[in-house]
């Protein structure tokens, strides 16, 4: 079996969460299978979430956790992001991580653009898996909300920097899920981790 270099990011800002449990199950199974894994947990990372008004030419220096995340993102060939769906989007701290760390020169190149003016992505050759927890069933995400969260992550964030394809595994409804259901979800996350899928 081909081993992979996997970056796992638990994007839930709480120190205990279903997202953390799922990403931990993925991590443990991937490591046991012999994949190289690097772990990041938003709840343990200290950084200023606000990009501010400096602009790309005068961006804030990256704090050590953000620099390590970006270095590991450059290293990885597979990226796993576990996140809850909050107010139809990402938790603020996870969005702040993307705002601060995904900068020109490392994540994309504003000096080289497509015919439509889109910057050249610099983190190509990587795939992604999103472990998405929510109380909104997948069919409602698709029918009523047009899969907005999936489009944001797969096209406007990960795809923009060259990480594609992004595949999603949804775990819903999360609130009040039975112990049996959660255990089934943990087995699913472990299976994905073993296969580095």
Short mmCIF file of N, CA and C in Angstrom, two decimals:
data_model
loop_
_atom_site.label_atom_id
_atom_site.label_comp_id
_atom_site.label_asym_id
_atom_site.label_seq_id
_atom_site.Cartn_x
_atom_site.Cartn_y
_atom_site.Cartn_z
N UNK A 1 0.85 -1.20 0.00
CA UNK A 1 0.00 0.00 0.00
C UNK A 1 0.89 1.25 0.00
N UNK A 2 0.55 2.20 -0.83
CA UNK A 2 1.29 3.45 -0.93
C UNK A 2 1.03 4.30 0.32
N UNK A 3 2.11 4.70 0.99
CA UNK A 3 1.93 5.57 2.16
C UNK A 3 1.85 7.02 1.70
N UNK A 4 1.13 7.80 2.49
CA UNK A 4 0.92 9.20 2.15
C UNK A 4 1.36 10.11 3.28
N UNK A 5 1.62 11.36 2.92
CA UNK A 5 1.94 12.39 3.90
C UNK A 5 0.66 13.19 4.15
N UNK A 6 0.14 13.06 5.36
CA UNK A 6 -1.19 13.58 5.66
C UNK A 6 -1.13 14.68 6.70
N UNK A 7 -1.71 15.82 6.37
CA UNK A 7 -1.93 16.90 7.34
C UNK A 7 -3.37 16.81 7.82
N UNK A 8 -3.56 16.72 9.13
CA UNK A 8 -4.90 16.68 9.71
C UNK A 8 -5.10 17.94 10.52
N UNK A 9 -6.19 18.65 10.24
CA UNK A 9 -6.54 19.88 10.94
C UNK A 9 -7.90 19.71 11.58
N UNK A 10 -7.93 19.68 12.91
CA UNK A 10 -9.20 19.73 13.61
C UNK A 10 -9.60 21.19 13.72
N UNK A 11 -10.67 21.56 13.02
CA UNK A 11 -11.07 22.95 12.92
C UNK A 11 -12.08 23.41 13.95
N UNK A 12 -12.42 22.56 14.90
CA UNK A 12 -13.38 22.96 15.94
C UNK A 12 -12.63 23.70 17.04
N UNK A 13 -13.09 24.89 17.43
CA UNK A 13 -12.35 25.68 18.42
C UNK A 13 -12.47 25.17 19.85
N UNK A 14 -13.38 24.23 20.12
CA UNK A 14 -13.50 23.69 21.48
C UNK A 14 -12.51 22.57 21.72
N UNK A 15 -12.13 22.39 23.00
CA UNK A 15 -11.13 21.35 23.27
C UNK A 15 -11.73 19.95 23.26
N UNK A 16 -13.05 19.86 23.30
CA UNK A 16 -13.73 18.57 23.15
C UNK A 16 -14.86 18.75 22.13
N UNK A 17 -14.90 17.87 21.15
CA UNK A 17 -15.94 18.00 20.13
C UNK A 17 -16.01 16.72 19.31
N UNK A 18 -17.10 16.56 18.60
CA UNK A 18 -17.23 15.44 17.68
C UNK A 18 -16.20 15.57 16.57
N UNK A 19 -15.95 16.78 16.09
CA UNK A 19 -14.93 16.99 15.05
C UNK A 19 -13.58 16.48 15.52
N UNK A 20 -13.22 16.78 16.76
CA UNK A 20 -11.93 16.34 17.29
C UNK A 20 -11.89 14.82 17.40
N UNK A 21 -12.98 14.21 17.85
CA UNK A 21 -13.02 12.75 17.97
C UNK A 21 -12.88 12.09 16.60
N UNK A 22 -13.57 12.63 15.61
CA UNK A 22 -13.48 12.05 14.26
C UNK A 22 -12.08 12.21 13.67
N UNK A 23 -11.49 13.40 13.83
CA UNK A 23 -10.15 13.61 13.27
C UNK A 23 -9.10 12.79 14.02
N UNK A 24 -9.31 12.57 15.31
CA UNK A 24 -8.41 11.71 16.08
C UNK A 24 -8.52 10.26 15.61
N UNK A 25 -9.73 9.79 15.37
CA UNK A 25 -9.92 8.43 14.86
C UNK A 25 -9.25 8.27 13.50
N UNK A 26 -9.39 9.27 12.64
CA UNK A 26 -8.73 9.25 11.33
C UNK A 26 -7.22 9.19 11.52
N UNK A 27 -6.69 10.08 12.37
CA UNK A 27 -5.24 10.16 12.62
C UNK A 27 -4.68 8.83 13.13
N UNK A 28 -5.33 8.26 14.13
CA UNK A 28 -4.82 7.03 14.74
C UNK A 28 -4.80 5.88 13.75
N UNK A 29 -5.86 5.77 12.94
CA UNK A 29 -5.91 4.69 11.95
C UNK A 29 -4.88 4.91 10.85
N UNK A 30 -4.71 6.14 10.41
CA UNK A 30 -3.72 6.43 9.37
C UNK A 30 -2.31 6.14 9.86
N UNK A 31 -2.00 6.54 11.10
CA UNK A 31 -0.68 6.29 11.66
C UNK A 31 -0.42 4.80 11.80
N UNK A 32 -1.41 4.06 12.28
CA UNK A 32 -1.26 2.62 12.44
C UNK A 32 -1.01 1.94 11.09
N UNK A 33 -1.59 2.49 10.04
CA UNK A 33 -1.44 1.93 8.70
C UNK A 33 -0.08 2.28 8.09
N UNK A 34 0.68 3.17 8.72
CA UNK A 34 2.01 3.51 8.24
C UNK A 34 2.10 4.82 7.48
N UNK A 35 0.99 5.57 7.41
CA UNK A 35 1.03 6.87 6.76
C UNK A 35 1.74 7.87 7.68
N UNK A 36 2.42 8.86 7.08
CA UNK A 36 3.05 9.93 7.86
C UNK A 36 1.98 10.97 8.15
N UNK A 37 1.83 11.31 9.42
CA UNK A 37 0.75 12.22 9.82
C UNK A 37 1.31 13.38 10.62
N UNK A 38 0.84 14.57 10.29
CA UNK A 38 1.11 15.76 11.08
C UNK A 38 -0.23 16.35 11.51
N UNK A 39 -0.35 16.67 12.79
CA UNK A 39 -1.61 17.03 13.42
C UNK A 39 -1.63 18.50 13.84
N UNK A 40 -2.75 19.16 13.57
CA UNK A 40 -2.96 20.53 14.05
C UNK A 40 -4.38 20.62 14.61
N UNK A 41 -4.50 21.31 15.73
CA UNK A 41 -5.78 21.44 16.42
C UNK A 41 -6.03 22.92 16.69
N UNK A 42 -7.03 23.48 16.03
CA UNK A 42 -7.33 24.90 16.16
C UNK A 42 -7.53 25.29 17.63
N UNK A 43 -8.11 24.38 18.42
CA UNK A 43 -8.38 24.72 19.82
C UNK A 43 -7.10 24.95 20.62
N UNK A 44 -5.97 24.42 20.14
CA UNK A 44 -4.70 24.54 20.86
C UNK A 44 -3.78 25.60 20.23
N UNK A 45 -4.18 26.19 19.13
CA UNK A 45 -3.33 27.14 18.42
C UNK A 45 -3.63 28.57 18.87
N UNK A 46 -2.59 29.31 19.19
CA UNK A 46 -2.75 30.70 19.60
C UNK A 46 -2.25 31.61 18.48
N UNK A 47 -3.15 32.41 17.94
CA UNK A 47 -2.80 33.36 16.89
C UNK A 47 -3.89 34.41 16.78
N UNK A 48 -3.56 35.54 16.20
CA UNK A 48 -4.54 36.60 15.95
C UNK A 48 -5.35 36.21 14.73
N UNK A 49 -6.65 36.03 14.92
CA UNK A 49 -7.50 35.60 13.81
C UNK A 49 -7.75 36.70 12.79
N UNK A 50 -7.56 37.96 13.19
CA UNK A 50 -7.91 39.09 12.35
C UNK A 50 -6.78 39.40 11.38
N UNK A 51 -7.06 39.29 10.09
CA UNK A 51 -6.04 39.62 9.08
C UNK A 51 -5.64 41.08 9.15
N UNK A 52 -6.59 41.92 9.50
CA UNK A 52 -6.30 43.34 9.63
C UNK A 52 -6.31 44.06 8.29
N UNK A 53 -5.80 45.28 8.28
CA UNK A 53 -5.87 46.13 7.10
C UNK A 53 -4.51 46.35 6.46
N UNK A 54 -3.53 45.51 6.81
CA UNK A 54 -2.19 45.72 6.29
C UNK A 54 -2.05 45.46 4.81
N UNK A 55 -2.89 44.60 4.27
CA UNK A 55 -2.78 44.23 2.86
C UNK A 55 -1.67 43.22 2.66
N UNK A 56 -1.63 42.63 1.48
CA UNK A 56 -0.65 41.59 1.21
C UNK A 56 0.78 42.11 1.24
N UNK A 57 0.96 43.39 0.95
CA UNK A 57 2.32 43.93 0.92
C UNK A 57 2.84 44.24 2.32
N UNK A 58 1.93 44.24 3.30
CA UNK A 58 2.35 44.56 4.68
C UNK A 58 1.61 43.65 5.65
N UNK A 59 1.64 42.34 5.35
CA UNK A 59 0.89 41.38 6.17
C UNK A 59 1.55 41.19 7.52
N UNK A 60 0.73 40.84 8.53
CA UNK A 60 1.27 40.55 9.85
C UNK A 60 2.20 39.34 9.76
N UNK A 61 3.28 39.35 10.52
CA UNK A 61 4.12 38.14 10.57
C UNK A 61 3.31 36.97 11.12
N UNK A 62 3.55 35.79 10.58
CA UNK A 62 2.83 34.61 11.05
C UNK A 62 3.33 34.17 12.41
N UNK A 63 2.41 33.94 13.33
CA UNK A 63 2.78 33.33 14.61
C UNK A 63 3.27 31.91 14.36
N UNK A 64 4.02 31.37 15.31
CA UNK A 64 4.64 30.05 15.15
C UNK A 64 3.63 28.95 14.77
N UNK A 65 2.44 28.88 15.39
CA UNK A 65 1.50 27.83 14.99
C UNK A 65 1.05 27.95 13.54
N UNK A 66 0.89 29.18 13.04
CA UNK A 66 0.49 29.38 11.65
C UNK A 66 1.62 29.02 10.70
N UNK A 67 2.84 29.39 11.04
CA UNK A 67 3.99 29.04 10.21
C UNK A 67 4.16 27.53 10.14
N UNK A 68 3.97 26.84 11.27
CA UNK A 68 4.09 25.38 11.28
C UNK A 68 2.98 24.75 10.45
N UNK A 69 1.76 25.28 10.57
CA UNK A 69 0.65 24.77 9.76
C UNK A 69 0.96 24.92 8.28
N UNK A 70 1.43 26.09 7.87
CA UNK A 70 1.70 26.34 6.46
C UNK A 70 2.83 25.45 5.96
N UNK A 71 3.87 25.27 6.75
CA UNK A 71 4.97 24.38 6.37
C UNK A 71 4.47 22.95 6.19
N UNK A 72 3.60 22.51 7.10
CA UNK A 72 3.07 21.16 7.00
C UNK A 72 2.10 21.02 5.82
N UNK A 73 1.39 22.09 5.51
CA UNK A 73 0.52 22.09 4.34
C UNK A 73 1.35 21.95 3.07
N UNK A 74 2.48 22.64 2.99
CA UNK A 74 3.38 22.51 1.84
C UNK A 74 3.95 21.09 1.75
N UNK A 75 4.23 20.47 2.88
CA UNK A 75 4.79 19.12 2.96
C UNK A 75 3.81 18.04 2.53
N UNK A 76 2.55 18.18 2.91
CA UNK A 76 1.54 17.13 2.77
C UNK A 76 1.16 16.87 1.32
N UNK A 77 0.71 15.63 1.06
CA UNK A 77 0.06 15.35 -0.22
C UNK A 77 -1.43 15.05 -0.05
N UNK A 78 -1.88 14.98 1.21
CA UNK A 78 -3.32 14.80 1.49
C UNK A 78 -3.66 15.63 2.72
N UNK A 79 -4.76 16.37 2.64
CA UNK A 79 -5.16 17.29 3.70
C UNK A 79 -6.53 16.86 4.21
N UNK A 80 -6.64 16.72 5.53
CA UNK A 80 -7.91 16.37 6.16
C UNK A 80 -8.32 17.52 7.07
N UNK A 81 -9.53 18.04 6.86
CA UNK A 81 -10.06 19.11 7.69
C UNK A 81 -11.35 18.62 8.32
N UNK A 82 -11.39 18.63 9.65
CA UNK A 82 -12.62 18.32 10.37
C UNK A 82 -13.22 19.62 10.86
N UNK A 83 -14.48 19.86 10.54
CA UNK A 83 -15.11 21.12 10.94
C UNK A 83 -16.60 20.94 11.17
N UNK A 84 -17.13 21.68 12.14
CA UNK A 84 -18.58 21.76 12.25
C UNK A 84 -19.11 22.80 11.26
N UNK A 85 -20.36 22.69 10.94
CA UNK A 85 -21.06 23.71 10.16
C UNK A 85 -21.71 24.66 11.16
N UNK A 86 -21.23 25.90 11.21
CA UNK A 86 -21.79 26.90 12.12
C UNK A 86 -22.33 28.06 11.30
N UNK A 87 -23.62 28.34 11.45
CA UNK A 87 -24.26 29.43 10.72
C UNK A 87 -23.98 29.35 9.22
N UNK A 88 -24.02 28.12 8.72
CA UNK A 88 -23.87 27.90 7.29
C UNK A 88 -22.45 27.97 6.79
N UNK A 89 -21.47 28.13 7.69
CA UNK A 89 -20.09 28.29 7.26
C UNK A 89 -19.13 27.69 8.29
N UNK A 90 -17.92 28.24 8.34
CA UNK A 90 -16.87 27.72 9.20
C UNK A 90 -16.84 28.46 10.53
N UNK A 91 -16.35 27.81 11.60
CA UNK A 91 -16.09 28.55 12.84
C UNK A 91 -15.10 29.69 12.58
N UNK A 92 -15.25 30.79 13.29
CA UNK A 92 -14.44 31.98 13.06
C UNK A 92 -12.95 31.70 13.18
N UNK A 93 -12.55 30.88 14.15
CA UNK A 93 -11.11 30.64 14.34
C UNK A 93 -10.53 29.86 13.18
N UNK A 94 -11.28 28.91 12.64
CA UNK A 94 -10.80 28.16 11.47
C UNK A 94 -10.71 29.08 10.26
N UNK A 95 -11.72 29.93 10.06
CA UNK A 95 -11.67 30.89 8.96
C UNK A 95 -10.49 31.85 9.15
N UNK A 96 -10.25 32.26 10.39
CA UNK A 96 -9.12 33.13 10.68
C UNK A 96 -7.79 32.48 10.35
N UNK A 97 -7.68 31.18 10.60
CA UNK A 97 -6.45 30.45 10.23
C UNK A 97 -6.23 30.53 8.73
N UNK A 98 -7.28 30.28 7.95
CA UNK A 98 -7.14 30.36 6.49
C UNK A 98 -6.81 31.79 6.05
N UNK A 99 -7.49 32.78 6.64
CA UNK A 99 -7.24 34.18 6.29
C UNK A 99 -5.77 34.55 6.52
N UNK A 100 -5.23 34.11 7.63
CA UNK A 100 -3.88 34.52 8.01
C UNK A 100 -2.78 33.71 7.32
N UNK A 101 -3.00 32.39 7.15
CA UNK A 101 -1.91 31.52 6.68
C UNK A 101 -1.83 31.38 5.17
N UNK A 102 -2.95 31.49 4.47
CA UNK A 102 -2.94 31.25 3.02
C UNK A 102 -2.67 32.55 2.29
N UNK A 103 -1.40 32.85 2.16
CA UNK A 103 -0.98 34.15 1.62
C UNK A 103 -0.28 34.00 0.27
N UNK A 104 -0.24 35.09 -0.49
CA UNK A 104 0.48 35.04 -1.77
C UNK A 104 1.97 34.78 -1.53
N UNK A 105 2.54 34.09 -2.49
CA UNK A 105 3.94 33.73 -2.39
C UNK A 105 4.15 32.35 -1.80
N UNK A 106 3.19 31.88 -0.99
CA UNK A 106 3.25 30.54 -0.41
C UNK A 106 2.06 29.70 -0.87
N UNK A 107 0.88 30.28 -0.91
CA UNK A 107 -0.33 29.53 -1.27
C UNK A 107 -0.81 29.82 -2.69
N UNK A 108 -0.57 31.03 -3.18
CA UNK A 108 -0.95 31.39 -4.54
C UNK A 108 -0.05 32.53 -5.02
N UNK A 109 -0.04 32.73 -6.33
CA UNK A 109 0.87 33.69 -6.95
C UNK A 109 0.08 34.76 -7.69
N UNK A 110 0.02 35.97 -7.13
CA UNK A 110 -0.75 37.05 -7.75
C UNK A 110 -0.04 37.65 -8.96
N UNK A 111 1.25 37.32 -9.13
CA UNK A 111 2.01 37.86 -10.27
C UNK A 111 1.75 37.06 -11.54
N UNK A 112 1.29 35.82 -11.38
CA UNK A 112 0.97 34.96 -12.51
C UNK A 112 -0.50 34.57 -12.40
N UNK A 113 -1.29 34.95 -13.38
CA UNK A 113 -2.72 34.72 -13.31
C UNK A 113 -3.22 34.02 -14.57
N UNK A 114 -4.41 33.47 -14.45
CA UNK A 114 -5.08 32.87 -15.61
C UNK A 114 -5.62 33.97 -16.51
N UNK A 115 -6.20 33.58 -17.64
CA UNK A 115 -6.81 34.56 -18.54
C UNK A 115 -7.93 35.34 -17.87
N UNK A 116 -8.54 34.73 -16.84
CA UNK A 116 -9.62 35.40 -16.12
C UNK A 116 -9.11 36.19 -14.92
N UNK A 117 -7.77 36.23 -14.76
CA UNK A 117 -7.21 37.00 -13.66
C UNK A 117 -7.09 36.27 -12.34
N UNK A 118 -7.31 34.96 -12.35
CA UNK A 118 -7.22 34.18 -11.12
C UNK A 118 -5.76 33.86 -10.83
N UNK A 119 -5.28 34.12 -9.61
CA UNK A 119 -3.89 33.84 -9.28
C UNK A 119 -3.54 32.37 -9.45
N UNK A 120 -2.29 32.12 -9.80
CA UNK A 120 -1.79 30.76 -9.97
C UNK A 120 -1.72 30.06 -8.61
N UNK A 121 -2.33 28.88 -8.47
CA UNK A 121 -2.23 28.15 -7.20
C UNK A 121 -0.82 27.57 -7.04
N UNK A 122 -0.32 27.60 -5.81
CA UNK A 122 1.04 27.12 -5.54
C UNK A 122 1.09 25.81 -4.76
N UNK A 123 -0.08 25.31 -4.33
CA UNK A 123 -0.08 24.09 -3.52
C UNK A 123 -0.79 22.95 -4.25
N UNK A 124 -0.40 22.74 -5.48
CA UNK A 124 -1.01 21.70 -6.31
C UNK A 124 -0.45 20.33 -5.95
N UNK A 125 -1.08 19.30 -6.52
CA UNK A 125 -0.62 17.93 -6.29
C UNK A 125 -1.09 17.35 -4.97
N UNK A 126 -2.08 17.97 -4.35
CA UNK A 126 -2.61 17.51 -3.07
C UNK A 126 -4.11 17.24 -3.20
N UNK A 127 -4.58 16.30 -2.42
CA UNK A 127 -6.02 16.02 -2.35
C UNK A 127 -6.51 16.38 -0.95
N UNK A 128 -7.84 16.39 -0.77
CA UNK A 128 -8.38 16.76 0.53
C UNK A 128 -9.62 15.94 0.86
N UNK A 129 -9.84 15.78 2.16
CA UNK A 129 -11.05 15.18 2.71
C UNK A 129 -11.55 16.11 3.80
N UNK A 130 -12.82 16.44 3.77
CA UNK A 130 -13.44 17.23 4.82
C UNK A 130 -14.40 16.33 5.60
N UNK A 131 -14.22 16.30 6.92
CA UNK A 131 -15.13 15.60 7.82
C UNK A 131 -16.06 16.67 8.38
N UNK A 132 -17.28 16.72 7.87
CA UNK A 132 -18.21 17.81 8.16
C UNK A 132 -19.30 17.36 9.13
N UNK A 133 -19.33 17.96 10.31
CA UNK A 133 -20.40 17.67 11.26
C UNK A 133 -21.42 18.79 11.21
N UNK A 134 -22.68 18.42 11.34
CA UNK A 134 -23.72 19.46 11.35
C UNK A 134 -25.02 18.86 11.85
N UNK A 135 -25.97 19.73 12.10
CA UNK A 135 -27.33 19.28 12.41
C UNK A 135 -28.21 19.33 11.17
N UNK A 136 -27.66 19.81 10.07
CA UNK A 136 -28.40 19.91 8.81
C UNK A 136 -28.14 18.66 7.98
N UNK A 137 -29.16 17.86 7.71
CA UNK A 137 -28.95 16.68 6.86
C UNK A 137 -28.41 17.08 5.49
N UNK A 138 -27.65 16.19 4.90
CA UNK A 138 -27.00 16.47 3.61
C UNK A 138 -27.99 16.87 2.53
N UNK A 139 -29.17 16.26 2.54
CA UNK A 139 -30.14 16.58 1.49
C UNK A 139 -30.60 18.04 1.61
N UNK A 140 -30.73 18.55 2.86
CA UNK A 140 -31.10 19.95 3.04
C UNK A 140 -29.97 20.88 2.64
N UNK A 141 -28.72 20.46 2.95
CA UNK A 141 -27.58 21.27 2.52
C UNK A 141 -27.60 21.47 1.01
N UNK A 142 -27.98 20.40 0.31
CA UNK A 142 -27.99 20.46 -1.15
C UNK A 142 -29.21 21.19 -1.69
N UNK A 143 -30.40 20.83 -1.22
CA UNK A 143 -31.63 21.37 -1.80
C UNK A 143 -31.91 22.81 -1.40
N UNK A 144 -31.67 23.16 -0.13
CA UNK A 144 -32.05 24.48 0.36
C UNK A 144 -30.89 25.47 0.39
N UNK A 145 -29.67 24.96 0.53
CA UNK A 145 -28.52 25.86 0.68
C UNK A 145 -27.51 25.72 -0.45
N UNK A 146 -27.82 24.91 -1.44
CA UNK A 146 -26.95 24.80 -2.61
C UNK A 146 -25.54 24.31 -2.31
N UNK A 147 -25.41 23.53 -1.21
CA UNK A 147 -24.09 23.02 -0.81
C UNK A 147 -23.07 24.15 -0.67
N UNK A 148 -23.51 25.29 -0.10
CA UNK A 148 -22.64 26.47 -0.01
C UNK A 148 -21.33 26.16 0.71
N UNK A 149 -21.39 25.45 1.85
CA UNK A 149 -20.18 25.17 2.61
C UNK A 149 -19.20 24.32 1.78
N UNK A 150 -19.73 23.41 1.00
CA UNK A 150 -18.87 22.57 0.17
C UNK A 150 -18.20 23.39 -0.94
N UNK A 151 -18.95 24.31 -1.50
CA UNK A 151 -18.38 25.17 -2.54
C UNK A 151 -17.31 26.09 -1.97
N UNK A 152 -17.57 26.63 -0.79
CA UNK A 152 -16.58 27.52 -0.17
C UNK A 152 -15.27 26.77 0.06
N UNK A 153 -15.36 25.60 0.67
CA UNK A 153 -14.14 24.86 0.99
C UNK A 153 -13.46 24.29 -0.24
N UNK A 154 -14.23 23.66 -1.13
CA UNK A 154 -13.60 22.96 -2.25
C UNK A 154 -13.15 23.89 -3.37
N UNK A 155 -13.86 25.00 -3.58
CA UNK A 155 -13.53 25.90 -4.69
C UNK A 155 -12.81 27.16 -4.24
N UNK A 156 -13.38 27.83 -3.23
CA UNK A 156 -12.89 29.16 -2.89
C UNK A 156 -11.72 29.16 -1.90
N UNK A 157 -11.51 28.06 -1.21
CA UNK A 157 -10.37 28.00 -0.29
C UNK A 157 -9.37 26.95 -0.78
N UNK A 158 -9.68 25.68 -0.63
CA UNK A 158 -8.71 24.64 -0.99
C UNK A 158 -8.42 24.61 -2.49
N UNK A 159 -9.45 24.66 -3.31
CA UNK A 159 -9.25 24.64 -4.75
C UNK A 159 -8.48 25.85 -5.24
N UNK A 160 -8.70 26.99 -4.62
CA UNK A 160 -8.03 28.23 -5.02
C UNK A 160 -6.51 28.14 -4.87
N UNK A 161 -6.06 27.38 -3.86
CA UNK A 161 -4.62 27.24 -3.65
C UNK A 161 -4.04 26.00 -4.32
N UNK A 162 -4.92 25.22 -4.98
CA UNK A 162 -4.45 24.08 -5.77
C UNK A 162 -4.75 22.72 -5.19
N UNK A 163 -5.39 22.66 -4.02
CA UNK A 163 -5.70 21.38 -3.38
C UNK A 163 -7.02 20.86 -3.97
N UNK A 164 -6.91 19.77 -4.74
CA UNK A 164 -8.12 19.19 -5.34
C UNK A 164 -7.84 17.79 -5.87
N UNK A 165 -8.87 16.96 -5.89
CA UNK A 165 -10.25 17.25 -5.47
C UNK A 165 -10.40 17.23 -3.95
N UNK A 166 -11.48 17.87 -3.50
CA UNK A 166 -11.86 17.82 -2.09
C UNK A 166 -13.11 16.95 -2.00
N UNK A 167 -13.00 15.91 -1.19
CA UNK A 167 -14.14 15.02 -0.96
C UNK A 167 -14.69 15.25 0.43
N UNK A 168 -15.99 15.08 0.58
CA UNK A 168 -16.67 15.36 1.84
C UNK A 168 -17.29 14.10 2.41
N UNK A 169 -17.21 13.96 3.73
CA UNK A 169 -17.96 12.95 4.46
C UNK A 169 -18.76 13.69 5.51
N UNK A 170 -20.08 13.57 5.44
CA UNK A 170 -20.97 14.32 6.34
C UNK A 170 -21.41 13.43 7.50
N UNK A 171 -21.47 14.04 8.68
CA UNK A 171 -21.93 13.35 9.89
C UNK A 171 -23.05 14.20 10.47
N UNK A 172 -24.30 13.77 10.24
CA UNK A 172 -25.46 14.55 10.67
C UNK A 172 -26.61 13.58 10.97
N UNK A 173 -27.47 13.95 11.83
CA UNK A 173 -27.50 15.15 12.66
C UNK A 173 -26.66 14.91 13.91
N UNK A 174 -25.76 15.83 14.19
CA UNK A 174 -24.75 15.60 15.22
C UNK A 174 -25.30 15.76 16.64
N UNK A 175 -26.09 16.80 16.87
CA UNK A 175 -26.63 17.02 18.21
C UNK A 175 -27.62 15.90 18.57
N UNK A 176 -27.37 15.30 19.70
CA UNK A 176 -28.27 14.24 20.15
C UNK A 176 -28.08 12.91 19.46
N UNK A 177 -27.01 12.75 18.69
CA UNK A 177 -26.76 11.46 18.03
C UNK A 177 -26.54 10.38 19.09
N UNK A 178 -27.07 9.21 18.85
CA UNK A 178 -26.95 8.12 19.81
C UNK A 178 -25.51 7.62 19.87
N UNK A 179 -25.18 6.95 20.97
CA UNK A 179 -23.84 6.37 21.12
C UNK A 179 -23.55 5.39 19.99
N UNK A 180 -24.56 4.66 19.58
CA UNK A 180 -24.39 3.70 18.48
C UNK A 180 -24.06 4.42 17.17
N UNK A 181 -24.75 5.53 16.91
CA UNK A 181 -24.48 6.30 15.70
C UNK A 181 -23.08 6.88 15.72
N UNK A 182 -22.69 7.45 16.86
CA UNK A 182 -21.34 8.04 16.97
C UNK A 182 -20.28 6.97 16.77
N UNK A 183 -20.49 5.80 17.33
CA UNK A 183 -19.53 4.71 17.15
C UNK A 183 -19.41 4.32 15.67
N UNK A 184 -20.54 4.30 14.99
CA UNK A 184 -20.52 4.02 13.55
C UNK A 184 -19.73 5.09 12.80
N UNK A 185 -19.91 6.34 13.19
CA UNK A 185 -19.16 7.44 12.56
C UNK A 185 -17.66 7.31 12.83
N UNK A 186 -17.30 6.89 14.04
CA UNK A 186 -15.88 6.71 14.36
C UNK A 186 -15.26 5.61 13.49
N UNK A 187 -16.01 4.55 13.28
CA UNK A 187 -15.51 3.48 12.40
C UNK A 187 -15.34 3.98 10.98
N UNK A 188 -16.25 4.83 10.53
CA UNK A 188 -16.14 5.42 9.20
C UNK A 188 -14.88 6.28 9.09
N UNK A 189 -14.64 7.14 10.09
CA UNK A 189 -13.44 7.98 10.08
C UNK A 189 -12.17 7.13 10.12
N UNK A 190 -12.19 6.06 10.90
CA UNK A 190 -11.03 5.17 10.98
C UNK A 190 -10.78 4.49 9.64
N UNK A 191 -11.84 4.07 8.98
CA UNK A 191 -11.69 3.44 7.67
C UNK A 191 -11.08 4.41 6.65
N UNK A 192 -11.55 5.65 6.68
CA UNK A 192 -10.97 6.67 5.79
C UNK A 192 -9.49 6.88 6.11
N UNK A 193 -9.17 6.89 7.39
CA UNK A 193 -7.77 7.07 7.79
C UNK A 193 -6.88 5.93 7.34
N UNK A 194 -7.35 4.72 7.47
CA UNK A 194 -6.55 3.56 7.03
C UNK A 194 -6.25 3.65 5.55
N UNK A 195 -7.24 4.11 4.78
CA UNK A 195 -7.09 4.19 3.32
C UNK A 195 -6.50 5.52 2.88
N UNK A 196 -6.27 6.43 3.84
CA UNK A 196 -5.80 7.78 3.52
C UNK A 196 -6.67 8.39 2.43
N UNK A 197 -7.96 8.21 2.60
CA UNK A 197 -8.95 8.67 1.60
C UNK A 197 -9.63 9.94 2.06
#
